[in-house]
Amino acid sequence: MEAVLTLSLLGAAGLLIWAVPRWRLRRALARPLARHELAILERNVEQYRAMDPVSRARLERLVRRFLHEKTFVGCAGLEITDEMRLTIAGQACLLLMGARGDAVYPALNAVLVYPGAFLAPRRQVDAAGVVTEERQDLLGESWGDGRVILSWDHVRRPGLVDAPSHNVVLHEFAHQLDSESGATNGAPYLGSPERYRSWSEVLSRDFAALREDAWFGREGVLDHYGAQDPAEFFAVATEAFFEQPHRLASRHAALYEEFLKYYRVDPRAWQAAHEEPSYSAGVYGQWQ
Ligand SMILES: [Zn+2]
């Protein structure tokens, strides 16, 4: 009898441990964003400004879940503000607008924010096998162990200064999606083998074209940074898909189709063609 009681108590405790986070999540999702929080989304997520009410509600729900689940850590003396939390969560959740279900980057635990570009140790191996250790200035970095690191100074830039085609948040969170498939290799989880076949065919072709453009110094809608490897190509193309959808669709129609099928949203609905920047992208820093 005692054993049965102990077991049932243990069972109840287990249920409680499982139920409390669910209850907290439900409560967090039920609480609407405050007016000042919505104002930050309006100000710093330009796609949100152009969304219909249903899409806005979807983004707000994803943002609430993001803020509930992820820890923000200020680095190098930076104090995390609502402006930072809402701006980063709002932009990161754009990538999930068409996703099935409400999961928000399940492998991600923490977003580390530096005031500006940060130094990270890098190990380089040249063709002769010589290893050099150096420190590199980075604007953002995505890790498969549950961390994204961002320079707040560069998160604020999209739409505000001279490089709207870059978006370090979209870039790093594209890497997060990419790594969910088990390897960060430019192919996120796609489902069927046919989808992988078509993805690989289209992206390989455009990746090769971008490498050629980078070699000859020809500027286009895709940043030459994406010519490094397929993972960077996917991240750079994701930036263009959400920031310059009309230009990407007209110059890379097949790539745009693949991204429509993957992201299950059409960002052209959130931006008029004439609002897109007409100049081409230029590298103004480096991220991983
Ligand atoms: Zn990258």
mmCIF file of C-alpha atoms and ligand atoms in Angstrom:
data_model
loop_
_atom_site.group_PDB
_atom_site.id
_atom_site.type_symbol
_atom_site.label_atom_id
_atom_site.label_comp_id
_atom_site.label_asym_id
_atom_site.label_seq_id
_atom_site.Cartn_x
_atom_site.Cartn_y
_atom_site.Cartn_z
ATOM 1 C CA MET A 1 0.000 0.000 0.000
ATOM 2 C CA GLU A 2 2.791 2.326 1.016
ATOM 3 C CA ALA A 3 4.695 1.496 -2.150
ATOM 4 C CA VAL A 4 1.647 2.233 -4.274
ATOM 5 C CA LEU A 5 1.179 5.535 -2.489
ATOM 6 C CA THR A 6 4.856 6.458 -2.979
ATOM 7 C CA LEU A 7 4.628 5.590 -6.635
ATOM 8 C CA SER A 8 1.491 7.607 -7.122
ATOM 9 C CA LEU A 9 3.094 10.554 -5.300
ATOM 10 C CA LEU A 10 6.111 10.271 -7.558
ATOM 11 C CA GLY A 11 3.769 10.150 -10.522
ATOM 12 C CA ALA A 12 1.979 13.268 -9.323
ATOM 13 C CA ALA A 13 5.301 15.069 -8.832
ATOM 14 C CA GLY A 14 6.358 14.086 -12.343
ATOM 15 C CA LEU A 15 3.082 15.345 -13.692
ATOM 16 C CA LEU A 16 3.573 18.604 -11.801
ATOM 17 C CA ILE A 17 7.092 19.047 -13.190
ATOM 18 C CA TRP A 18 5.705 18.484 -16.664
ATOM 19 C CA ALA A 19 2.599 20.602 -16.132
ATOM 20 C CA VAL A 20 4.145 23.740 -14.607
ATOM 21 C CA PRO A 21 6.190 24.778 -17.681
ATOM 22 C CA ARG A 22 3.148 24.073 -19.896
ATOM 23 C CA TRP A 23 1.009 26.224 -17.647
ATOM 24 C CA ARG A 24 3.632 29.005 -17.621
ATOM 25 C CA LEU A 25 3.839 28.850 -21.409
ATOM 26 C CA ARG A 26 0.043 29.061 -21.751
ATOM 27 C CA ARG A 27 -0.015 32.043 -19.409
ATOM 28 C CA ALA A 28 2.830 33.756 -21.319
ATOM 29 C CA LEU A 29 1.064 33.174 -24.649
ATOM 30 C CA ALA A 30 -2.229 34.447 -23.267
ATOM 31 C CA ARG A 31 -0.676 37.755 -22.245
ATOM 32 C CA PRO A 32 -0.798 40.178 -25.165
ATOM 33 C CA LEU A 33 2.286 42.227 -25.917
ATOM 34 C CA ALA A 34 2.221 45.625 -24.211
ATOM 35 C CA ARG A 35 1.686 48.734 -26.261
ATOM 36 C CA HIS A 36 5.331 49.788 -25.991
ATOM 37 C CA GLU A 37 6.399 46.298 -27.109
ATOM 38 C CA LEU A 38 4.154 46.481 -30.187
ATOM 39 C CA ALA A 39 5.607 49.917 -30.922
ATOM 40 C CA ILE A 40 9.108 48.392 -31.000
ATOM 41 C CA LEU A 41 7.976 45.755 -33.526
ATOM 42 C CA GLU A 42 6.412 48.542 -35.627
ATOM 43 C CA ARG A 43 9.616 50.522 -35.522
ATOM 44 C CA ASN A 44 12.229 47.825 -35.994
ATOM 45 C CA VAL A 45 10.569 45.022 -37.983
ATOM 46 C CA GLU A 46 9.566 46.625 -41.243
ATOM 47 C CA GLN A 47 7.756 43.515 -42.525
ATOM 48 C CA TYR A 48 5.483 43.633 -39.470
ATOM 49 C CA ARG A 49 4.348 47.134 -40.412
ATOM 50 C CA ALA A 50 2.968 45.865 -43.721
ATOM 51 C CA MET A 51 1.317 42.680 -42.414
ATOM 52 C CA ASP A 52 -2.413 41.983 -42.363
ATOM 53 C CA PRO A 53 -3.974 41.495 -38.886
ATOM 54 C CA VAL A 54 -3.840 37.687 -39.060
ATOM 55 C CA SER A 55 -0.120 37.667 -39.888
ATOM 56 C CA ARG A 56 0.555 40.269 -37.216
ATOM 57 C CA ALA A 57 -1.175 38.126 -34.615
ATOM 58 C CA ARG A 58 0.883 35.121 -35.749
ATOM 59 C CA LEU A 59 4.165 37.024 -35.416
ATOM 60 C CA GLU A 60 3.159 38.415 -32.021
ATOM 61 C CA ARG A 61 2.348 34.905 -30.779
ATOM 62 C CA LEU A 62 5.728 33.590 -31.966
ATOM 63 C CA VAL A 63 7.481 36.564 -30.343
ATOM 64 C CA ARG A 64 5.735 35.948 -27.030
ATOM 65 C CA ARG A 65 6.862 32.339 -27.104
ATOM 66 C CA PHE A 66 10.410 33.332 -28.079
ATOM 67 C CA LEU A 67 10.605 35.809 -25.194
ATOM 68 C CA HIS A 68 9.192 33.235 -22.783
ATOM 69 C CA GLU A 69 11.589 30.457 -23.752
ATOM 70 C CA LYS A 70 14.897 32.136 -24.560
ATOM 71 C CA THR A 71 17.303 33.864 -22.210
ATOM 72 C CA PHE A 72 18.922 37.110 -23.311
ATOM 73 C CA VAL A 73 22.390 37.755 -21.954
ATOM 74 C CA GLY A 74 24.084 41.148 -22.195
ATOM 75 C CA CYS A 75 27.834 40.835 -22.841
ATOM 76 C CA ALA A 76 30.720 43.277 -22.340
ATOM 77 C CA GLY A 77 28.660 45.347 -19.924
ATOM 78 C CA LEU A 78 25.581 45.640 -22.157
ATOM 79 C CA GLU A 79 22.268 45.881 -20.351
ATOM 80 C CA ILE A 80 19.460 44.063 -22.172
ATOM 81 C CA THR A 81 16.443 46.272 -22.889
ATOM 82 C CA ASP A 82 12.943 45.579 -24.242
ATOM 83 C CA GLU A 83 14.063 47.246 -27.463
ATOM 84 C CA MET A 84 16.718 44.566 -27.910
ATOM 85 C CA ARG A 85 14.484 41.661 -26.926
ATOM 86 C CA LEU A 86 11.562 42.666 -29.149
ATOM 87 C CA THR A 87 13.710 43.629 -32.135
ATOM 88 C CA ILE A 88 15.714 40.398 -32.117
ATOM 89 C CA ALA A 89 12.711 38.153 -31.382
ATOM 90 C CA GLY A 90 10.574 39.962 -33.993
ATOM 91 C CA GLN A 91 13.110 39.564 -36.780
ATOM 92 C CA ALA A 92 14.056 36.003 -35.804
ATOM 93 C CA CYS A 93 10.399 34.901 -35.819
ATOM 94 C CA LEU A 94 9.845 36.166 -39.383
ATOM 95 C CA LEU A 95 11.559 32.955 -40.476
ATOM 96 C CA LEU A 96 8.904 30.908 -38.669
ATOM 97 C CA MET A 97 5.803 32.695 -39.966
ATOM 98 C CA GLY A 98 4.845 29.843 -42.283
ATOM 99 C CA ALA A 99 6.181 27.009 -40.136
ATOM 100 C CA ARG A 100 3.847 24.214 -39.077
ATOM 101 C CA GLY A 101 3.086 24.466 -35.382
ATOM 102 C CA ASP A 102 4.290 27.005 -32.854
ATOM 103 C CA ALA A 103 7.742 25.645 -31.994
ATOM 104 C CA VAL A 104 10.306 28.420 -31.827
ATOM 105 C CA TYR A 105 13.904 27.316 -32.411
ATOM 106 C CA PRO A 106 13.664 24.365 -29.998
ATOM 107 C CA ALA A 107 17.444 23.871 -29.813
ATOM 108 C CA LEU A 108 18.119 27.502 -28.883
ATOM 109 C CA ASN A 109 18.560 28.470 -25.240
ATOM 110 C CA ALA A 110 20.254 31.853 -25.159
ATOM 111 C CA VAL A 111 20.810 34.965 -27.234
ATOM 112 C CA LEU A 112 24.035 36.719 -26.268
ATOM 113 C CA VAL A 113 24.190 40.377 -27.222
ATOM 114 C CA TYR A 114 27.338 42.493 -27.459
ATOM 115 C CA PRO A 115 27.189 46.286 -27.820
ATOM 116 C CA GLY A 116 29.152 46.144 -31.105
ATOM 117 C CA ALA A 117 31.316 43.817 -33.179
ATOM 118 C CA PHE A 118 32.949 41.243 -30.943
ATOM 119 C CA LEU A 119 36.210 39.371 -31.116
ATOM 120 C CA ALA A 120 36.134 35.620 -31.456
ATOM 121 C CA PRO A 121 39.077 33.239 -31.687
ATOM 122 C CA ARG A 122 39.402 31.571 -35.085
ATOM 123 C CA ARG A 123 41.517 28.643 -36.151
ATOM 124 C CA GLN A 124 42.609 28.787 -39.776
ATOM 125 C CA VAL A 125 44.268 25.985 -41.682
ATOM 126 C CA ASP A 126 45.891 26.944 -44.978
ATOM 127 C CA ALA A 127 46.440 24.730 -48.023
ATOM 128 C CA ALA A 128 49.839 23.618 -46.675
ATOM 129 C CA GLY A 129 48.204 22.505 -43.414
ATOM 130 C CA VAL A 130 49.691 25.362 -41.371
ATOM 131 C CA VAL A 131 47.405 26.241 -38.461
ATOM 132 C CA THR A 132 47.136 29.832 -37.302
ATOM 133 C CA GLU A 133 45.096 31.146 -34.392
ATOM 134 C CA GLU A 134 43.716 34.626 -34.764
ATOM 135 C CA ARG A 135 40.968 36.800 -33.366
ATOM 136 C CA GLN A 136 38.329 38.017 -35.774
ATOM 137 C CA ASP A 137 35.763 40.798 -35.561
ATOM 138 C CA LEU A 138 32.278 39.292 -35.832
ATOM 139 C CA LEU A 139 28.801 40.804 -36.082
ATOM 140 C CA GLY A 140 27.000 37.585 -35.309
ATOM 141 C CA GLU A 141 27.550 33.933 -34.732
ATOM 142 C CA SER A 142 25.276 30.901 -34.486
ATOM 143 C CA TRP A 143 26.151 27.798 -32.514
ATOM 144 C CA GLY A 144 24.583 24.371 -32.663
ATOM 145 C CA ASP A 145 24.810 24.133 -28.850
ATOM 146 C CA GLY A 146 21.896 26.489 -28.295
ATOM 147 C CA ARG A 147 23.476 29.938 -28.610
ATOM 148 C CA VAL A 148 23.206 32.831 -31.019
ATOM 149 C CA ILE A 149 25.566 35.777 -30.526
ATOM 150 C CA LEU A 150 24.781 39.206 -31.995
ATOM 151 C CA SER A 151 26.235 42.700 -32.162
ATOM 152 C CA TRP A 152 23.422 45.044 -31.159
ATOM 153 C CA ASP A 153 24.982 47.860 -33.126
ATOM 154 C CA HIS A 154 24.499 45.799 -36.297
ATOM 155 C CA VAL A 155 21.084 44.413 -35.396
ATOM 156 C CA ARG A 156 19.815 47.975 -35.389
ATOM 157 C CA ARG A 157 21.138 48.721 -38.849
ATOM 158 C CA PRO A 158 18.551 47.178 -41.182
ATOM 159 C CA GLY A 159 16.399 49.900 -42.628
ATOM 160 C CA LEU A 160 18.148 52.547 -40.601
ATOM 161 C CA VAL A 161 21.430 53.177 -42.362
ATOM 162 C CA ASP A 162 23.192 52.281 -45.545
ATOM 163 C CA ALA A 163 22.916 48.501 -45.666
ATOM 164 C CA PRO A 164 19.293 47.376 -45.620
ATOM 165 C CA SER A 165 20.057 44.263 -47.604
ATOM 166 C CA HIS A 166 21.979 42.875 -44.657
ATOM 167 C CA ASN A 167 20.193 41.506 -41.682
ATOM 168 C CA VAL A 168 22.400 39.829 -39.131
ATOM 169 C CA VAL A 169 19.423 38.412 -37.193
ATOM 170 C CA LEU A 170 17.894 36.722 -40.249
ATOM 171 C CA HIS A 171 21.355 35.457 -41.139
ATOM 172 C CA GLU A 172 22.156 33.843 -37.785
ATOM 173 C CA PHE A 173 18.693 32.371 -37.319
ATOM 174 C CA ALA A 174 18.843 30.872 -40.807
ATOM 175 C CA HIS A 175 21.935 29.030 -39.514
ATOM 176 C CA GLN A 176 19.846 27.850 -36.552
ATOM 177 C CA LEU A 177 17.223 26.393 -38.912
ATOM 178 C CA ASP A 178 19.971 24.875 -41.022
ATOM 179 C CA SER A 179 21.505 23.138 -37.990
ATOM 180 C CA GLU A 180 18.142 21.630 -36.969
ATOM 181 C CA SER A 181 18.598 19.047 -39.728
ATOM 182 C CA GLY A 182 21.649 17.719 -37.874
ATOM 183 C CA ALA A 183 24.342 19.410 -39.964
ATOM 184 C CA THR A 184 24.826 23.062 -40.894
ATOM 185 C CA ASN A 185 25.321 22.506 -44.596
ATOM 186 C CA GLY A 186 22.869 24.748 -46.424
ATOM 187 C CA ALA A 187 20.037 22.228 -46.395
ATOM 188 C CA PRO A 188 17.533 22.647 -43.555
ATOM 189 C CA TYR A 189 14.995 19.935 -42.794
ATOM 190 C CA LEU A 190 12.937 19.566 -45.985
ATOM 191 C CA GLY A 191 11.093 16.275 -45.640
ATOM 192 C CA SER A 192 10.918 14.158 -48.762
ATOM 193 C CA PRO A 193 13.886 13.055 -50.888
ATOM 194 C CA GLU A 194 12.351 14.862 -53.900
ATOM 195 C CA ARG A 195 12.449 18.138 -51.985
ATOM 196 C CA TYR A 196 16.135 17.620 -51.157
ATOM 197 C CA ARG A 197 16.856 16.754 -54.779
ATOM 198 C CA SER A 198 15.201 19.874 -56.117
ATOM 199 C CA TRP A 199 16.725 22.059 -53.345
ATOM 200 C CA SER A 200 20.200 20.752 -54.022
ATOM 201 C CA GLU A 201 19.871 21.185 -57.802
ATOM 202 C CA VAL A 202 18.661 24.802 -57.627
ATOM 203 C CA LEU A 203 20.890 25.986 -54.782
ATOM 204 C CA SER A 204 24.022 24.318 -56.185
ATOM 205 C CA ARG A 205 23.514 26.109 -59.482
ATOM 206 C CA ASP A 206 22.982 29.532 -57.894
ATOM 207 C CA PHE A 207 25.830 28.946 -55.450
ATOM 208 C CA ALA A 208 28.192 28.226 -58.351
ATOM 209 C CA ALA A 209 26.943 31.370 -60.125
ATOM 210 C CA LEU A 210 27.548 33.446 -56.976
ATOM 211 C CA ARG A 211 31.089 32.109 -56.677
ATOM 212 C CA GLU A 212 31.709 33.184 -60.240
ATOM 213 C CA ASP A 213 30.168 36.622 -59.572
ATOM 214 C CA ALA A 214 32.355 37.010 -56.487
ATOM 215 C CA TRP A 215 35.437 36.010 -58.464
ATOM 216 C CA PHE A 216 34.735 38.561 -61.196
ATOM 217 C CA GLY A 217 33.484 41.221 -58.765
ATOM 218 C CA ARG A 218 29.973 41.313 -60.259
ATOM 219 C CA GLU A 219 27.417 42.648 -57.756
ATOM 220 C CA GLY A 220 23.919 41.206 -57.572
ATOM 221 C CA VAL A 221 21.118 40.731 -55.077
ATOM 222 C CA LEU A 222 23.054 38.071 -53.142
ATOM 223 C CA ASP A 223 25.972 39.158 -50.982
ATOM 224 C CA HIS A 224 29.299 37.639 -52.053
ATOM 225 C CA TYR A 225 29.733 36.467 -48.473
ATOM 226 C CA GLY A 226 27.394 33.624 -49.461
ATOM 227 C CA ALA A 227 30.004 32.324 -51.910
ATOM 228 C CA GLN A 228 32.061 30.896 -49.018
ATOM 229 C CA ASP A 229 30.143 27.653 -48.635
ATOM 230 C CA PRO A 230 26.590 26.274 -48.943
ATOM 231 C CA ALA A 231 25.715 27.142 -45.309
ATOM 232 C CA GLU A 232 26.619 30.813 -45.840
ATOM 233 C CA PHE A 233 24.794 30.751 -49.163
ATOM 234 C CA PHE A 234 21.579 29.616 -47.471
ATOM 235 C CA ALA A 235 21.931 32.300 -44.761
ATOM 236 C CA VAL A 236 22.659 35.086 -47.272
ATOM 237 C CA ALA A 237 19.827 33.978 -49.578
ATOM 238 C CA THR A 238 17.466 33.953 -46.576
ATOM 239 C CA GLU A 239 18.387 37.580 -45.863
ATOM 240 C CA ALA A 240 17.572 38.491 -49.461
ATOM 241 C CA PHE A 241 14.334 36.467 -49.428
ATOM 242 C CA PHE A 242 12.962 38.473 -46.506
ATOM 243 C CA GLU A 243 14.626 41.836 -47.190
ATOM 244 C CA GLN A 244 14.553 42.094 -50.994
ATOM 245 C CA PRO A 245 11.946 39.545 -52.111
ATOM 246 C CA HIS A 246 10.997 41.267 -55.363
ATOM 247 C CA ARG A 247 14.570 41.525 -56.580
ATOM 248 C CA LEU A 248 15.368 37.974 -55.534
ATOM 249 C CA ALA A 249 12.229 36.632 -57.253
ATOM 250 C CA SER A 250 13.009 38.435 -60.496
ATOM 251 C CA ARG A 251 16.696 37.462 -60.643
ATOM 252 C CA HIS A 252 16.636 34.038 -59.006
ATOM 253 C CA ALA A 253 13.163 32.698 -59.822
ATOM 254 C CA ALA A 254 13.925 29.023 -59.156
ATOM 255 C CA LEU A 255 15.689 29.815 -55.874
ATOM 256 C CA TYR A 256 12.757 31.974 -54.839
ATOM 257 C CA GLU A 257 10.379 29.069 -55.556
ATOM 258 C CA GLU A 258 12.429 26.733 -53.370
ATOM 259 C CA PHE A 259 12.361 29.275 -50.547
ATOM 260 C CA LEU A 260 8.594 29.781 -50.954
ATOM 261 C CA LYS A 261 8.119 26.039 -50.489
ATOM 262 C CA TYR A 262 10.464 25.914 -47.498
ATOM 263 C CA TYR A 263 9.432 29.054 -45.600
ATOM 264 C CA ARG A 264 5.773 28.749 -46.686
ATOM 265 C CA VAL A 265 5.340 32.533 -46.812
ATOM 266 C CA ASP A 266 5.795 35.072 -49.586
ATOM 267 C CA PRO A 267 7.571 38.144 -48.160
ATOM 268 C CA ARG A 268 6.558 40.129 -51.270
ATOM 269 C CA ALA A 269 3.206 40.536 -49.487
ATOM 270 C CA TRP A 270 4.986 42.619 -46.849
ATOM 271 C CA GLN A 271 6.891 44.956 -49.106
ATOM 272 C CA ALA A 272 6.116 46.993 -52.217
ATOM 273 C CA ALA A 273 8.672 46.473 -55.004
ATOM 274 C CA HIS A 274 9.576 50.168 -55.100
ATOM 275 C CA GLU A 275 10.463 50.136 -51.397
ATOM 276 C CA GLU A 276 13.353 47.751 -51.891
ATOM 277 C CA PRO A 277 16.825 49.232 -51.956
ATOM 278 C CA SER A 278 18.004 49.588 -55.540
ATOM 279 C CA TYR A 279 21.720 49.388 -54.895
ATOM 280 C CA SER A 280 23.524 46.121 -54.545
ATOM 281 C CA ALA A 281 24.840 44.566 -51.410
ATOM 282 C CA GLY A 282 28.363 45.225 -50.205
ATOM 283 C CA VAL A 283 30.211 43.545 -47.399
ATOM 284 C CA TYR A 284 30.567 45.857 -44.448
ATOM 285 C CA GLY A 285 31.687 43.381 -41.913
ATOM 286 C CA GLN A 286 31.893 39.736 -41.267
ATOM 287 C CA TRP A 287 29.696 37.230 -39.616
ATOM 288 C CA GLN A 288 29.724 33.516 -39.413
HETATM 289 ZN ZN ZN B 1 27.005 32.944 -41.534
#
